[in-house]
Amino acid sequence: MSEFFESLAGRHGVLTTAEGVAEFGRSGFQRRTRAGQFERELCGIWRVAGSPRTLRQQLMTYVLAIGDVASFRSTLALAGVPGFTLLIPELTSEGYGNVRRVVGEKKVHIHRTNVLPRTHRTTIDGIPSTTLARALCDVSAVMSGDRLAGVFDDCKRLDLVTFDEIASVREDIRARGRRRTTVVDRLLEERIDGWAVGESRPEDKVLRWLAEGGFVVVPQHWVVARGRRRRIDVALPDDRVAVEYQGIKEHATATAVIRDSEKVTDLQLAGWFVVLVTKHTTKREFLDNVREAVRRQREHRDPV
């Protein structure tokens, strides 16, 4: 039992009826609520009597009551970004249409999204939340560009997030058809060397080399590989050859490495020949690799 109360301390003293019943049994939990050991906050949500009433406890109450995660400015406040508080709770859940609801006596802003993968979720100080990188992309819809630029730089200065992590989330939400990310795009272009919307400057060089080599290509080509939509940097669709630019600095985060590895694996298992190119790859080496890839794909497709 002591372990149970210790776990509640890490969650700001808040629990659901289901959790109380699971720990004490229905009658046991009812006895404890009647004795005042737990106090009712909202329907199905309780707090340990005597636990400090804080804004974090209040936010945790709403998260459990509504079944969402803290997000937007609430996540920024939880992460310790200067200039943000938990006075106006903001949560996000999967679905469509943002709403403002009154929960108890408090107005809560609930955002809806059709893109909330596991990699965009985390726990901050015991409270389920979006990641800070996701929150920074989200608030671009409700914050001026100048204000957001200052927030980006504060987060980087305090070592709370990297620009590469933000870029990774930006790619996820764009790839799944979510709203425009114009402001985030501009800020990332200003802060990451070689990063640009759509086609980065290194990819421009690759396109030029391919054109000079006589290849007909499609940049930013979308395919379905093993049931997942994948965007190829530069594709030769007829021969199923994919060219992927590996920017060393831009792809340094663990999330990016995992994402890129899964992408290359999916493409190869779906029958694509993937040619990787870095800033150290020479033009001659690159074109030789592409020609060899095309030759092998055609040989496999049309054996003699």
Tab-separated table of C-alpha atoms in Angstrom, residues 19-196:
chain	number	residue	atom	x	y	z
A	19	GLU	CA	-7.229	2.803	-9.894
A	20	GLY	CA	-8.560	3.067	-6.353
A	21	VAL	CA	-10.813	0.038	-6.835
A	22	ALA	CA	-7.969	-1.947	-8.361
A	23	GLU	CA	-5.790	-1.238	-5.306
A	24	PHE	CA	-8.299	-1.517	-2.436
A	25	GLY	CA	-11.327	-3.308	-3.888
A	26	ARG	CA	-14.637	-1.535	-4.434
A	27	SER	CA	-15.820	-1.657	-0.830
A	28	GLY	CA	-12.352	-0.840	0.514
A	29	PHE	CA	-12.044	2.222	-1.706
A	30	GLN	CA	-15.549	3.375	-0.747
A	31	ARG	CA	-14.655	3.090	2.951
A	32	ARG	CA	-11.584	5.238	2.403
A	33	THR	CA	-13.499	7.898	0.493
A	34	ARG	CA	-16.179	8.035	3.221
A	35	ALA	CA	-13.445	8.329	5.843
A	36	GLY	CA	-11.993	11.294	3.971
A	37	GLN	CA	-8.737	9.638	2.920
A	38	PHE	CA	-9.539	10.613	-0.675
A	39	GLU	CA	-11.418	13.700	-1.809
A	40	ARG	CA	-13.527	13.856	-4.955
A	41	GLU	CA	-12.310	16.384	-7.518
A	42	LEU	CA	-14.349	15.496	-10.600
A	43	CYS	CA	-16.530	12.597	-11.649
A	44	GLY	CA	-14.309	9.535	-11.335
A	45	ILE	CA	-11.250	11.554	-10.208
A	46	TRP	CA	-9.927	11.800	-6.645
A	47	ARG	CA	-7.029	13.410	-4.808
A	48	VAL	CA	-5.211	12.214	-1.718
A	49	ALA	CA	-6.524	14.270	1.203
A	50	GLY	CA	-3.917	16.737	2.403
A	51	SER	CA	-1.874	16.671	-0.799
A	52	PRO	CA	-0.794	20.158	-1.931
A	53	ARG	CA	-3.228	21.883	-4.289
A	54	THR	CA	-1.073	23.000	-7.188
A	55	LEU	CA	-1.585	23.906	-10.826
A	56	ARG	CA	0.171	20.690	-11.765
A	57	GLN	CA	-2.262	18.685	-9.671
A	58	GLN	CA	-5.095	20.548	-11.378
A	59	LEU	CA	-3.692	19.763	-14.831
A	60	MET	CA	-3.225	16.099	-13.906
A	61	THR	CA	-6.862	16.006	-12.809
A	62	TYR	CA	-8.030	17.236	-16.210
A	63	VAL	CA	-5.733	14.868	-18.087
A	64	LEU	CA	-7.166	11.864	-16.231
A	65	ALA	CA	-10.753	13.124	-16.424
A	66	ILE	CA	-10.744	13.779	-20.155
A	67	GLY	CA	-8.274	11.098	-21.216
A	68	ASP	CA	-6.007	13.435	-23.152
A	69	VAL	CA	-2.414	14.648	-22.838
A	70	ALA	CA	-1.164	18.075	-21.799
A	71	SER	CA	-0.116	20.065	-24.853
A	72	PHE	CA	0.573	23.447	-26.455
A	73	ARG	CA	1.403	26.108	-23.828
A	74	SER	CA	0.760	23.714	-20.945
A	75	THR	CA	3.587	21.488	-22.201
A	76	LEU	CA	5.876	24.498	-22.535
A	77	ALA	CA	5.105	25.444	-18.940
A	78	LEU	CA	5.689	21.886	-17.699
A	79	ALA	CA	9.044	21.795	-19.492
A	80	GLY	CA	10.153	25.035	-17.841
A	81	VAL	CA	10.125	27.300	-20.892
A	82	PRO	CA	10.229	30.935	-19.672
A	83	GLY	CA	7.052	32.970	-20.048
A	84	PHE	CA	4.482	30.159	-19.820
A	85	THR	CA	2.172	29.063	-16.976
A	86	LEU	CA	-0.442	26.398	-16.281
A	87	LEU	CA	-3.210	28.882	-15.520
A	88	ILE	CA	-5.079	28.009	-18.730
A	89	PRO	CA	-4.956	24.205	-19.156
A	90	GLU	CA	-4.474	22.961	-22.711
A	91	LEU	CA	-4.864	19.332	-23.703
A	92	THR	CA	-4.791	17.380	-26.967
A	93	SER	CA	-6.647	14.236	-27.970
A	94	GLU	CA	-7.070	12.382	-31.226
A	95	GLY	CA	-10.076	13.518	-33.242
A	96	TYR	CA	-11.342	16.551	-35.112
A	97	GLY	CA	-12.495	20.033	-34.059
A	98	ASN	CA	-10.999	22.045	-31.203
A	99	VAL	CA	-13.350	22.750	-28.311
A	100	ARG	CA	-13.456	24.624	-25.041
A	101	ARG	CA	-15.077	22.676	-22.246
A	102	VAL	CA	-15.956	23.526	-18.690
A	103	VAL	CA	-14.560	20.813	-16.442
A	104	GLY	CA	-15.719	21.384	-12.894
A	105	GLU	CA	-15.467	25.154	-12.618
A	106	LYS	CA	-12.525	25.541	-14.987
A	107	LYS	CA	-12.463	26.221	-18.722
A	108	VAL	CA	-10.160	23.798	-20.489
A	109	HIS	CA	-8.972	24.188	-24.080
A	110	ILE	CA	-9.002	20.800	-25.802
A	111	HIS	CA	-7.205	20.548	-29.147
A	112	ARG	CA	-7.938	17.740	-31.579
A	113	THR	CA	-5.487	16.124	-33.953
A	114	ASN	CA	-5.414	13.229	-36.382
A	115	VAL	CA	-1.655	12.874	-35.831
A	116	LEU	CA	-0.479	11.909	-32.343
A	117	PRO	CA	1.942	8.974	-32.633
A	118	ARG	CA	3.665	7.401	-29.661
A	119	THR	CA	6.886	9.260	-30.509
A	120	HIS	CA	5.085	12.578	-29.942
A	121	ARG	CA	4.020	11.586	-26.417
A	122	THR	CA	5.977	11.668	-23.185
A	123	THR	CA	5.561	12.220	-19.444
A	124	ILE	CA	6.747	15.450	-17.834
A	125	ASP	CA	6.841	15.564	-14.032
A	126	GLY	CA	4.429	12.629	-13.892
A	127	ILE	CA	1.893	14.203	-16.276
A	128	PRO	CA	1.156	12.628	-19.693
A	129	SER	CA	2.068	15.240	-22.286
A	130	THR	CA	3.149	15.828	-25.837
A	131	THR	CA	6.884	16.169	-26.328
A	132	LEU	CA	8.325	19.660	-26.239
A	133	ALA	CA	9.240	19.421	-29.930
A	134	ARG	CA	5.611	18.594	-30.764
A	135	ALA	CA	4.340	21.435	-28.560
A	136	LEU	CA	6.607	23.913	-30.353
A	137	CYS	CA	5.186	22.845	-33.701
A	138	ASP	CA	1.644	23.060	-32.307
A	139	VAL	CA	1.923	26.575	-30.866
A	140	SER	CA	3.014	27.886	-34.260
A	141	ALA	CA	-0.723	27.950	-35.036
A	142	VAL	CA	-1.519	30.287	-32.138
A	143	MET	CA	1.646	32.371	-31.746
A	144	SER	CA	3.325	35.062	-33.835
A	145	GLY	CA	6.491	34.194	-35.719
A	146	ASP	CA	8.607	36.647	-33.733
A	147	ARG	CA	7.348	35.293	-30.421
A	148	LEU	CA	7.896	31.707	-31.511
A	149	ALA	CA	11.428	32.521	-32.671
A	150	GLY	CA	12.255	33.704	-29.170
A	151	VAL	CA	10.739	30.549	-27.675
A	152	PHE	CA	12.754	28.341	-30.054
A	153	ASP	CA	15.957	30.050	-29.007
A	154	ASP	CA	15.089	29.912	-25.291
A	155	CYS	CA	14.530	26.163	-25.561
A	156	LYS	CA	17.827	25.647	-27.365
A	157	ARG	CA	19.722	27.889	-24.920
A	158	LEU	CA	18.333	25.948	-21.950
A	159	ASP	CA	19.125	22.634	-23.690
A	160	LEU	CA	15.470	21.572	-23.539
A	161	VAL	CA	15.193	20.474	-27.175
A	162	THR	CA	17.235	20.434	-30.372
A	163	PHE	CA	16.233	21.983	-33.677
A	164	ASP	CA	16.689	18.570	-35.273
A	165	GLU	CA	14.046	17.121	-32.927
A	166	ILE	CA	11.633	19.866	-33.952
A	167	ALA	CA	12.400	19.185	-37.626
A	168	SER	CA	11.677	15.482	-37.099
A	169	VAL	CA	8.235	16.215	-35.629
A	170	ARG	CA	7.577	18.715	-38.418
A	171	GLU	CA	8.276	15.980	-40.969
A	172	ASP	CA	5.883	13.594	-39.202
A	173	ILE	CA	2.944	15.964	-39.129
A	174	ARG	CA	3.479	17.138	-42.708
A	175	ALA	CA	3.809	13.577	-43.979
A	176	ARG	CA	0.459	12.649	-42.445
A	177	GLY	CA	-1.421	15.521	-44.030
A	178	ARG	CA	-1.683	17.860	-41.082
A	179	ARG	CA	-1.923	21.679	-41.305
A	180	ARG	CA	0.691	23.932	-42.829
A	181	THR	CA	3.932	24.499	-40.929
A	182	THR	CA	5.049	27.703	-42.636
A	183	VAL	CA	6.296	29.482	-39.508
A	184	VAL	CA	8.164	26.423	-38.228
A	185	ASP	CA	9.682	25.904	-41.675
A	186	ARG	CA	11.079	29.434	-41.760
A	187	LEU	CA	12.540	29.182	-38.260
A	188	LEU	CA	14.192	25.842	-39.009
A	189	GLU	CA	15.660	27.136	-42.268
A	190	GLU	CA	17.268	29.958	-40.302
A	191	ARG	CA	18.687	27.628	-37.639
A	192	ILE	CA	19.757	24.387	-39.361
A	193	ASP	CA	22.515	24.544	-41.953
A	194	GLY	CA	21.431	22.922	-45.197
A	195	TRP	CA	17.782	22.479	-44.157
A	196	ALA	CA	15.119	23.779	-46.487
